[in-house]
Tab-separated table of C-alpha atoms in Angstrom:
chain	number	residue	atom	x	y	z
A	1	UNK	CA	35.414	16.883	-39.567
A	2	UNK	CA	39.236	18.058	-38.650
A	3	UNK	CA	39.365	20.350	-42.234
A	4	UNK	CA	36.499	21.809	-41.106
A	5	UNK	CA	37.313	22.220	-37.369
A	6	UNK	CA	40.361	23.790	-38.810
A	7	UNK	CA	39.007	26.439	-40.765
A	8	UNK	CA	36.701	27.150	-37.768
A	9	UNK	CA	39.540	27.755	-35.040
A	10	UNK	CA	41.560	29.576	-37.980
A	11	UNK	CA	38.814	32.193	-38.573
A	12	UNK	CA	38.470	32.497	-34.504
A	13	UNK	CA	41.829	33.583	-34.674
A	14	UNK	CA	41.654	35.618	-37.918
A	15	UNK	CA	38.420	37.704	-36.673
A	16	UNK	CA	40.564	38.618	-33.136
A	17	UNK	CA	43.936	39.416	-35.029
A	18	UNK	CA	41.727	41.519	-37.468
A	19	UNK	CA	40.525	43.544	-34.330
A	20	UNK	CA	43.816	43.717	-32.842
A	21	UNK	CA	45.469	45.238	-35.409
A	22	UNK	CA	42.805	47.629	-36.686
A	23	UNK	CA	43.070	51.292	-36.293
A	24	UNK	CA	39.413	51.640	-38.273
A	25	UNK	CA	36.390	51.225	-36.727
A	26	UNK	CA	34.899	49.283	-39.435
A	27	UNK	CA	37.542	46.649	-39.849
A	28	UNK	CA	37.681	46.334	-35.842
A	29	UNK	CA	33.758	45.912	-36.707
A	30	UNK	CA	34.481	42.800	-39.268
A	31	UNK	CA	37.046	41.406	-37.351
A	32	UNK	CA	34.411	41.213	-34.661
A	33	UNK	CA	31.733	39.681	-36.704
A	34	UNK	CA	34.717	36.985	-38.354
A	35	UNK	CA	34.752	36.154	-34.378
A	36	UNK	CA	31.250	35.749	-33.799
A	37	UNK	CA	30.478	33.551	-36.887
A	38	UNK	CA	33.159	31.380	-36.359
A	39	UNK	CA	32.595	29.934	-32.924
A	40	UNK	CA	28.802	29.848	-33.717
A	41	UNK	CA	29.393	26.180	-35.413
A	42	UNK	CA	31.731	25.140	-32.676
A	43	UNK	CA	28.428	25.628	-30.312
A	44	UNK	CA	26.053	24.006	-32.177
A	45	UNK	CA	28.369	21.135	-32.931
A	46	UNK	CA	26.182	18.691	-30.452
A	47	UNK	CA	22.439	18.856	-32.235
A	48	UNK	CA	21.987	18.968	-28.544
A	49	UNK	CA	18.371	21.139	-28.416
A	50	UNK	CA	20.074	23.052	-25.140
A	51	UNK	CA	23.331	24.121	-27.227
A	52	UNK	CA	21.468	24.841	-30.164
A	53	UNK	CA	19.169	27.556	-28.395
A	54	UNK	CA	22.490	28.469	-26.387
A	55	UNK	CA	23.792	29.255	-29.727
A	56	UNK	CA	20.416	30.961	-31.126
A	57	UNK	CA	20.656	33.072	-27.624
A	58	UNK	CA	24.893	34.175	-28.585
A	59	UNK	CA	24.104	35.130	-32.352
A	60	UNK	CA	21.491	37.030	-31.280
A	61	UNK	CA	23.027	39.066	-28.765
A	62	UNK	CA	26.340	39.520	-30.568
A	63	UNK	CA	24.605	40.416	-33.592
A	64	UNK	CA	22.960	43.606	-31.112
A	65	UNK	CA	26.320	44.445	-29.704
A	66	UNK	CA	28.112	44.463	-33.517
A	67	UNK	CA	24.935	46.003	-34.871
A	68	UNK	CA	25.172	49.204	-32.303
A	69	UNK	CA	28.976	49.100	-32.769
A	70	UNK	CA	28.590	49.652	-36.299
A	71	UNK	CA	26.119	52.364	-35.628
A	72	UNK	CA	27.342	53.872	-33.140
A	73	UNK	CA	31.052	54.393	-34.877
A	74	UNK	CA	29.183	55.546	-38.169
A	75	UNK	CA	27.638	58.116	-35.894
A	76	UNK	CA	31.015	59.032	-35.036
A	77	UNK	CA	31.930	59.367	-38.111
A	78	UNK	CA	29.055	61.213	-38.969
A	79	UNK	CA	29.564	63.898	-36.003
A	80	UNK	CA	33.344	64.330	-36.321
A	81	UNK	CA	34.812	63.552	-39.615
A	82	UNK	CA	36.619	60.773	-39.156
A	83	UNK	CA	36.849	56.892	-38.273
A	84	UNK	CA	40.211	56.404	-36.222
A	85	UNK	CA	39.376	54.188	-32.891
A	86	UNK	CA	42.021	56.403	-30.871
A	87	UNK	CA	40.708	59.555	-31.482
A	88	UNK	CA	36.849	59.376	-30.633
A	89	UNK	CA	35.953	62.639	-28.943
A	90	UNK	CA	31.818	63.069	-29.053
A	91	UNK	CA	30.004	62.009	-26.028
A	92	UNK	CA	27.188	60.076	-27.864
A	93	UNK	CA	29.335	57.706	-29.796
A	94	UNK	CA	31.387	56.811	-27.151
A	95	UNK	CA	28.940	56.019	-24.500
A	96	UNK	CA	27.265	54.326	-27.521
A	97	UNK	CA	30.411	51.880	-28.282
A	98	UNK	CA	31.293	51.449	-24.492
A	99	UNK	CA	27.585	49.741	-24.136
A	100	UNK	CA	27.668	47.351	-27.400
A	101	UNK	CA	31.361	46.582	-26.100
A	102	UNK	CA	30.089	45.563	-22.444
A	103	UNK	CA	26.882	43.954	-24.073
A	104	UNK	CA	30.004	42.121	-26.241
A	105	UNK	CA	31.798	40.371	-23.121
A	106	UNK	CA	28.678	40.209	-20.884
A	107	UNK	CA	29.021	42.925	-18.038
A	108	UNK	CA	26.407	43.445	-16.154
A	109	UNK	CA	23.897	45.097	-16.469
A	110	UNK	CA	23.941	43.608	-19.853
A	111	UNK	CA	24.801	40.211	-18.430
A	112	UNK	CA	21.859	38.658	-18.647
A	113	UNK	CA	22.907	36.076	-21.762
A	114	UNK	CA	25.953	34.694	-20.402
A	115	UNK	CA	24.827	32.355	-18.049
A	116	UNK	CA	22.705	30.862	-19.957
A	117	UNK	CA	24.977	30.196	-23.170
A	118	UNK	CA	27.773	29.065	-20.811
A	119	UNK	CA	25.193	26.444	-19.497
A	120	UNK	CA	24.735	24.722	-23.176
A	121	UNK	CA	27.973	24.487	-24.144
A	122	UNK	CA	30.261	21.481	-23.279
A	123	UNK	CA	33.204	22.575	-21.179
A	124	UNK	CA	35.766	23.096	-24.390
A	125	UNK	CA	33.880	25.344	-25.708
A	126	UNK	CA	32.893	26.993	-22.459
A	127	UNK	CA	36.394	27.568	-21.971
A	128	UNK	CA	36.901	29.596	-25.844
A	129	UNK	CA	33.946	31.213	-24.812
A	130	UNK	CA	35.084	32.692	-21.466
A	131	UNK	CA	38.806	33.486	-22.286
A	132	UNK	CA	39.693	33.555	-26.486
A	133	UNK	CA	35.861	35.565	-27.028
A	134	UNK	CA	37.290	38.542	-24.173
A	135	UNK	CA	39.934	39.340	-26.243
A	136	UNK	CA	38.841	41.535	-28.974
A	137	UNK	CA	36.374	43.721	-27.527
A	138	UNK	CA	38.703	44.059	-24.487
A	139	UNK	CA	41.438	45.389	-27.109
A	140	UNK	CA	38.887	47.883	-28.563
A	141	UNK	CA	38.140	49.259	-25.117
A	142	UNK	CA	41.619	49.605	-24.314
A	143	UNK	CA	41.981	51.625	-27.327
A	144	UNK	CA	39.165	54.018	-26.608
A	145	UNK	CA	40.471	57.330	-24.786
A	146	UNK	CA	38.515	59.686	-22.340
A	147	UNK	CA	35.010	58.002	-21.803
A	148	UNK	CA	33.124	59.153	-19.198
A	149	UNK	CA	34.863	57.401	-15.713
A	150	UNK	CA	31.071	57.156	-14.391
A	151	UNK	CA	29.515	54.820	-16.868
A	152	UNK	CA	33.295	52.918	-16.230
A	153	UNK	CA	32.566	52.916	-12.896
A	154	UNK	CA	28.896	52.052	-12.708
A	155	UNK	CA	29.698	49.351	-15.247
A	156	UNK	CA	32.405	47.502	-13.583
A	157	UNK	CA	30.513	47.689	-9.848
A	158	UNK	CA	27.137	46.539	-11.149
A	159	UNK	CA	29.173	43.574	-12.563
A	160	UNK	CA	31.180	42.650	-9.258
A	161	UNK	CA	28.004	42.240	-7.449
A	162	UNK	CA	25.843	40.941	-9.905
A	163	UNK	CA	29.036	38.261	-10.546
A	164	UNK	CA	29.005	37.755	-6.591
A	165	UNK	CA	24.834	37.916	-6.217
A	166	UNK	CA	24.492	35.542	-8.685
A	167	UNK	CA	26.183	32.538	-8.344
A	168	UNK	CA	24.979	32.164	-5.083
A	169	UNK	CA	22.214	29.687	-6.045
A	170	UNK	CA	23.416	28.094	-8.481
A	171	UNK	CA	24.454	24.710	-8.451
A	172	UNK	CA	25.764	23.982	-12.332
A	173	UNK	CA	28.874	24.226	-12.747
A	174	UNK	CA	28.696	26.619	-15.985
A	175	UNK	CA	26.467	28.906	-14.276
A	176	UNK	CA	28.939	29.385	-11.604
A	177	UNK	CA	32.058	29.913	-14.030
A	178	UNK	CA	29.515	32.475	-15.901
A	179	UNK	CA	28.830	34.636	-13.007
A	180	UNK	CA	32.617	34.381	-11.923
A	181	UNK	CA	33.719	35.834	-15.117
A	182	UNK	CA	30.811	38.451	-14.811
A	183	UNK	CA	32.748	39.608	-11.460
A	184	UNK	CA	36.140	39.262	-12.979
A	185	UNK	CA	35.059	41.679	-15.907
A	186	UNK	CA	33.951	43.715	-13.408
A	187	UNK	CA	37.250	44.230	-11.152
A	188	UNK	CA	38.757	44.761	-14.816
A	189	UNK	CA	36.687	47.223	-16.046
A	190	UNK	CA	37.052	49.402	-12.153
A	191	UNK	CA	40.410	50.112	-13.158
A	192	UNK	CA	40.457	50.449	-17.126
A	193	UNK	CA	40.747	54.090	-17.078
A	194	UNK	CA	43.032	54.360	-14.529
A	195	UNK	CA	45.583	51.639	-14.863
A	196	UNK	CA	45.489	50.307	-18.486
A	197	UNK	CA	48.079	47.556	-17.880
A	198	UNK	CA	46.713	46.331	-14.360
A	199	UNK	CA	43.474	45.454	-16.310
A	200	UNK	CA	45.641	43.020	-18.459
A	201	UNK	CA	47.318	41.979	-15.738
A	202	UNK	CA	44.019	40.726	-14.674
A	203	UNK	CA	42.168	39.656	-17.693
A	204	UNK	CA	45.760	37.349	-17.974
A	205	UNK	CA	45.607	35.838	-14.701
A	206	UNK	CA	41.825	35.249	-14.917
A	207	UNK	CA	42.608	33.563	-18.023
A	208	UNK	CA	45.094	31.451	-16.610
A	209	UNK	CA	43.139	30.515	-13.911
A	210	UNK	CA	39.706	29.943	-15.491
A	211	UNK	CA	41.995	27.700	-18.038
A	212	UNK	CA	42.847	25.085	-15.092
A	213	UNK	CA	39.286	25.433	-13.531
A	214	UNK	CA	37.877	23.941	-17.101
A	215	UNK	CA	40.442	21.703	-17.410
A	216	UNK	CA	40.009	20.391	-13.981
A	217	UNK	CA	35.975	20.106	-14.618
A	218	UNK	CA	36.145	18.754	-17.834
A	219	UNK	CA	38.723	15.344	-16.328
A	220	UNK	CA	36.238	15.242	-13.966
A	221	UNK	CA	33.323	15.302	-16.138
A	222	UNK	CA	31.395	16.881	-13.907
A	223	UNK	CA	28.949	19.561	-14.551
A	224	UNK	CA	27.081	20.333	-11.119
A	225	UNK	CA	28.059	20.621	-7.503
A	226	UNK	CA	26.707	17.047	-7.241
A	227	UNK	CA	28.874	15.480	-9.625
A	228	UNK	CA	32.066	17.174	-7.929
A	229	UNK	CA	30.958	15.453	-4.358
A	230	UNK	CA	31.739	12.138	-5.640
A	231	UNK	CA	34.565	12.893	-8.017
A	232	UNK	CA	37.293	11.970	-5.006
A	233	UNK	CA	37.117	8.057	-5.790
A	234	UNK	CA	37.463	9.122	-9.976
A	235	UNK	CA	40.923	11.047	-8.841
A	236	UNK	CA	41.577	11.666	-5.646
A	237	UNK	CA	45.112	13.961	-6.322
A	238	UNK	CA	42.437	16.058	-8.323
A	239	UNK	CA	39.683	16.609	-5.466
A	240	UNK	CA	43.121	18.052	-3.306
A	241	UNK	CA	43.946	20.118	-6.002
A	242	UNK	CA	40.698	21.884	-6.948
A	243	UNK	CA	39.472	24.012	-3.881
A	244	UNK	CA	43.190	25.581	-4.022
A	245	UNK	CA	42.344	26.460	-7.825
A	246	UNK	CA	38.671	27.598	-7.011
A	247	UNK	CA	39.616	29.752	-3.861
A	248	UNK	CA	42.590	31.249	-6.526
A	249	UNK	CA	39.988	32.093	-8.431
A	250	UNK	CA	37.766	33.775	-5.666
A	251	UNK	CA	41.203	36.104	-4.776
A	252	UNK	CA	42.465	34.467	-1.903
A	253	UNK	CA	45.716	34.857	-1.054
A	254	UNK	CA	48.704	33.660	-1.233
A	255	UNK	CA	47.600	32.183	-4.350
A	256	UNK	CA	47.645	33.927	-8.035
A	257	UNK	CA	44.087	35.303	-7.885
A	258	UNK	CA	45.190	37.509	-4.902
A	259	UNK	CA	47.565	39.618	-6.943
A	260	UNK	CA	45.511	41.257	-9.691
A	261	UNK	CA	42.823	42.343	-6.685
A	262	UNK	CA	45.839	43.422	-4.581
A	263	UNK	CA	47.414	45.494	-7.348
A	264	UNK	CA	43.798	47.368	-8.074
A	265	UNK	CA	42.435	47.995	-4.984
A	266	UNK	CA	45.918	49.443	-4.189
A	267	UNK	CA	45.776	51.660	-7.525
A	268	UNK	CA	42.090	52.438	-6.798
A	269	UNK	CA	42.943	53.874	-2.847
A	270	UNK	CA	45.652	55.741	-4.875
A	271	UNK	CA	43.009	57.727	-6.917
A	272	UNK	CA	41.428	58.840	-3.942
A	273	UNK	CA	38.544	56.438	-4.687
A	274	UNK	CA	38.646	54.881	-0.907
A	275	UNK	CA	34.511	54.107	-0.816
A	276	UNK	CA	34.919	52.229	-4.417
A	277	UNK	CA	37.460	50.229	-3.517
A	278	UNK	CA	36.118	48.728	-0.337
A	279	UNK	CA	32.821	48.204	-2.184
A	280	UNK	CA	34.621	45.972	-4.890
A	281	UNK	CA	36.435	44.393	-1.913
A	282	UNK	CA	32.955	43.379	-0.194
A	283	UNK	CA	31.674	42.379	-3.309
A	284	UNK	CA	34.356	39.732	-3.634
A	285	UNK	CA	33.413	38.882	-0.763
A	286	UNK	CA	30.227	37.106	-2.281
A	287	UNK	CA	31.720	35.157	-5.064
A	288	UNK	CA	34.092	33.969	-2.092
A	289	UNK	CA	31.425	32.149	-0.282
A	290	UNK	CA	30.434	30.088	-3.680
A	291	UNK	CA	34.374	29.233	-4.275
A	292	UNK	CA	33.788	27.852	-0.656
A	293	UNK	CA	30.641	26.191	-0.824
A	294	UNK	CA	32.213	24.220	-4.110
A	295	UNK	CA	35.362	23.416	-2.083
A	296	UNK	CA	33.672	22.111	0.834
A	297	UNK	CA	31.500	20.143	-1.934
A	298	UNK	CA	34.665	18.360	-2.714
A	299	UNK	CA	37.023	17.844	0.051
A	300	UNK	CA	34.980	18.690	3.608
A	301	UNK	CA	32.513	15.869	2.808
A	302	UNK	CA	32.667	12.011	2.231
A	303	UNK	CA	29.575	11.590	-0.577
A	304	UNK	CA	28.156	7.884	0.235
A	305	UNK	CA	29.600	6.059	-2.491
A	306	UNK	CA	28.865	1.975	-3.960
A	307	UNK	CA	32.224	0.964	-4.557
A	308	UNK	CA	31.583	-0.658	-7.654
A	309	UNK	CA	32.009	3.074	-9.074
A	310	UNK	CA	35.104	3.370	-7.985
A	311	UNK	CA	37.694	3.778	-11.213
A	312	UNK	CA	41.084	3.402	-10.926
A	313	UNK	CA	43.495	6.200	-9.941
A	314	UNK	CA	44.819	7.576	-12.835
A	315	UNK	CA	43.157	10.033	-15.610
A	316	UNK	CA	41.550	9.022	-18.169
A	317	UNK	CA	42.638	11.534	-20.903
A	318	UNK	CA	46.791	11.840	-20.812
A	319	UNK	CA	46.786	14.547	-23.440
A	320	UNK	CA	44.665	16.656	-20.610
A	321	UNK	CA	47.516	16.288	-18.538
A	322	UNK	CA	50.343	18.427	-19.327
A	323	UNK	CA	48.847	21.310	-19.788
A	324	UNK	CA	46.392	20.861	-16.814
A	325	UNK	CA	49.838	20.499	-14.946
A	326	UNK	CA	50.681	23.676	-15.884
A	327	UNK	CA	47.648	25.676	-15.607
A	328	UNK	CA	47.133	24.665	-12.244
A	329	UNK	CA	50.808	25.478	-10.712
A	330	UNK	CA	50.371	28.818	-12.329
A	331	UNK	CA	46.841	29.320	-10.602
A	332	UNK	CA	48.214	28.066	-7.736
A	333	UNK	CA	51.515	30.182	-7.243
A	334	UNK	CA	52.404	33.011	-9.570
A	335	UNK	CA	51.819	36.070	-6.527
C-alpha cells in the first residue's frame, strides 16, 4: 500500500533527523528507536520465512544496542549530572555508548548480525539498510568527544579484517556487500578521532559507491556469483561496467574508492601511527581479492549459455536508469 509505504519512509527519515538534531541523549535515543521501527515493516514486507527471521534477527539486535544506549547515557547522567551528548566525560558511559553504537552499524567484533540480515532482504532494502541505517549512529559518534583512541582503534582494525576475512567464501551477493561495509566501517572508524571530516568523506563515498553496486545487482537480478557469470547476454554494457564499480569499491585507484583510503592512511602516517596504517592497508588487501574474484566472475569468463536465454539488449526497468547513470560515473571518477 503507497499511504502506508509513505508513512514508513517518512518515519525513516523522521527517526534520523530526530538524531541529527538532538543535543539530549534521550531524544538521540527515540530518534534511534523511530529508525529502527520503521524499516522493520519494509523487511518483512515479503512473508518470505528468510526475511521474516532476517527481520526477527535486526529487532533483536537493535533493540540491545538502543537498550544499552539508553542505559548507558542514564548512567551518565547518573555519574555526572547531566545529559548533553557533547559533554560526556566518565569513562564507563562512554565506553558503554561507543559499544551499543558499533553493535548499532555492525562493526566487528559485534558484526556478527549483519550478514545475515543483509542476506534476507531484497536488494532495495539492502541498499536502506547499508547506507540511510549508518547515518544516525554515525552522527552520535561524531558527536562524542575524548573516548578512549584504543577501543577506536581496536574497533575499526578488528572490522577491516573481519570485513576482508570474511567475504572470502562467500558466494551471495548480500553476504559480500555485508562484509564490505563491515571493512568500510572499519577504515571509518581508524580515523574518527583523528580526522572527523575524512570519516565523512568516506562514509559519503562508500555511500555513493555501494548505491551503484545495488543498483547494478538489482538490473541484473542477480543475487550470487553464479547469477553474475551469465548476466553478459541480459546487458552486456552492464557486465563492462561492473568490475570498474566493484574494484572502486575495493580502493583501487584511479577510481573514487581510492581517495577516502588515500586521504586516511596519509592522515594516519601523520599521527605517527606508521604500523596501523600499513595494517589497514594489508587488510584491504583481502576484500581486494573478492572485488576480483566477482570481476573475473563477470568479464574474464564466457559462462556456457542456451541462447534461447538470451534477452534483448536494453534494461528492463528505465526508471533504474538515470540514477544508476549517475551513481556509477561518480563511483567510477570522482578522485
Amino acid at each position: 500500500n503507497p499511504y502506508i509505504l509513505a508513512t514508513l519512509l517518512f518515519g525513516l527519515g523522521l527517526g534520523t533527523t530526530i538524531t541529527f538534531a538532538s543535543s539530549h541523549w534521550l531524544l538521540a535515543w527515540m530518534g534511534l528507536e523511530i529508525n529502527t521501527l520503521a524499516i522493520i515493516p519494509l523487511m518483512a514486507q515479503h512473508h518470505h520465512p528468510r526475511a521474516v527471521e532476517a527481520t526477527t534477527k535486526y529487532f533483536l539486535t537493535q533493540a540491545t544496542a538502543a537498550a544499552m544506549l539508553l542505559f548507558a547515557s542514564t548512567t551518565n547522567a547518573w555519574l555526572t549530572g547531566q545529559w548533553d551528548i557533547q559533554q560526556m566525560s566518565h569513562p564507563f558511559p562512554l565506553t558503554l555508548i561507543t559499544l551499543a553504537l558499533a553493535l548499532k552499524i555492525g562493526l566487528a567484533p559485534m558484526h556478527t548480525w549483519l550478514p545475515e540480515v543483509l542476506q534476507g532482504l531484497d536488494l532495495t532494502t539492502g541498499l536502506v539498510l547499508s547506507t540511510w541505517q549508518k547515518l544516525a549512529p554515525f552522527a552520535l559518534l561524531l558527536q562524542i568527544q575524548n573516548v578512549n583512541p584504543t577501543i577506536l582503534v581496536t574497533l575499526g582494525l578488528a572490522s577491516t579484517l573481519v570485513g576482508g576475512w570474511g567475504g572470502l567464501n562467500q558466494t551471495q551477493l548480500r553476504k559480500v556487500l555485508a562484509y564490505s561495509s563491515i571493512a568500510h566501517l572499519g577504515w571509518m572508524i581508524l580515523i574518527l578521532q583523528y580526522s572527523p571530516s575524512l570519516t565523512l568523506l568516506a562514509l559519503l563515498t562508500y555511500f555513493v559507491m555501494t548505491f551503484s553496486t545495488f543498483l547494478v545487482f538489482k538490473l541484473n537480478k542477480s543475487t550470487s556469483i553464479n547469477a553474475l557469470a551469465i548476466s553478459w547476454t541480459k546487458a552486456p554494457i552492464l557486465t563492462s561496467l561492473t568490475p570498474l564499480v566493484l574494484l572502486s569499491l575495493g580502493g583501487l585507484p584511479p577510481l573514487t574508492g581510492f581517495m577516502p583510503k588515500w586521504l586516511i592512511l596519509q592522515e594516519l602516517a601523520k599521527q605517527d601511527l606508521a604500523p596501523l596504517a600499513t595494517l589497514a592497508a594489508l587488510s584491504a588487501l583481502l576484500s581486494l581479492y573478492f572485488y576480483l574474484r566477482i570481476s573475473y566472475a563477470m568479464t574474464l569468463t564466457m559462462s556456457p549459455n542456451n541462447l534461447t536465454g538470451v534477452t534483448p539488449w536494453r534494461f528492463s526497468s528505465p526508471q533504474l536508469t538515470l540514477p544508476l547513470a549517475i551513481a556509477t560515473i561518480a563511483t567510477i571518477s570522482l578522485l
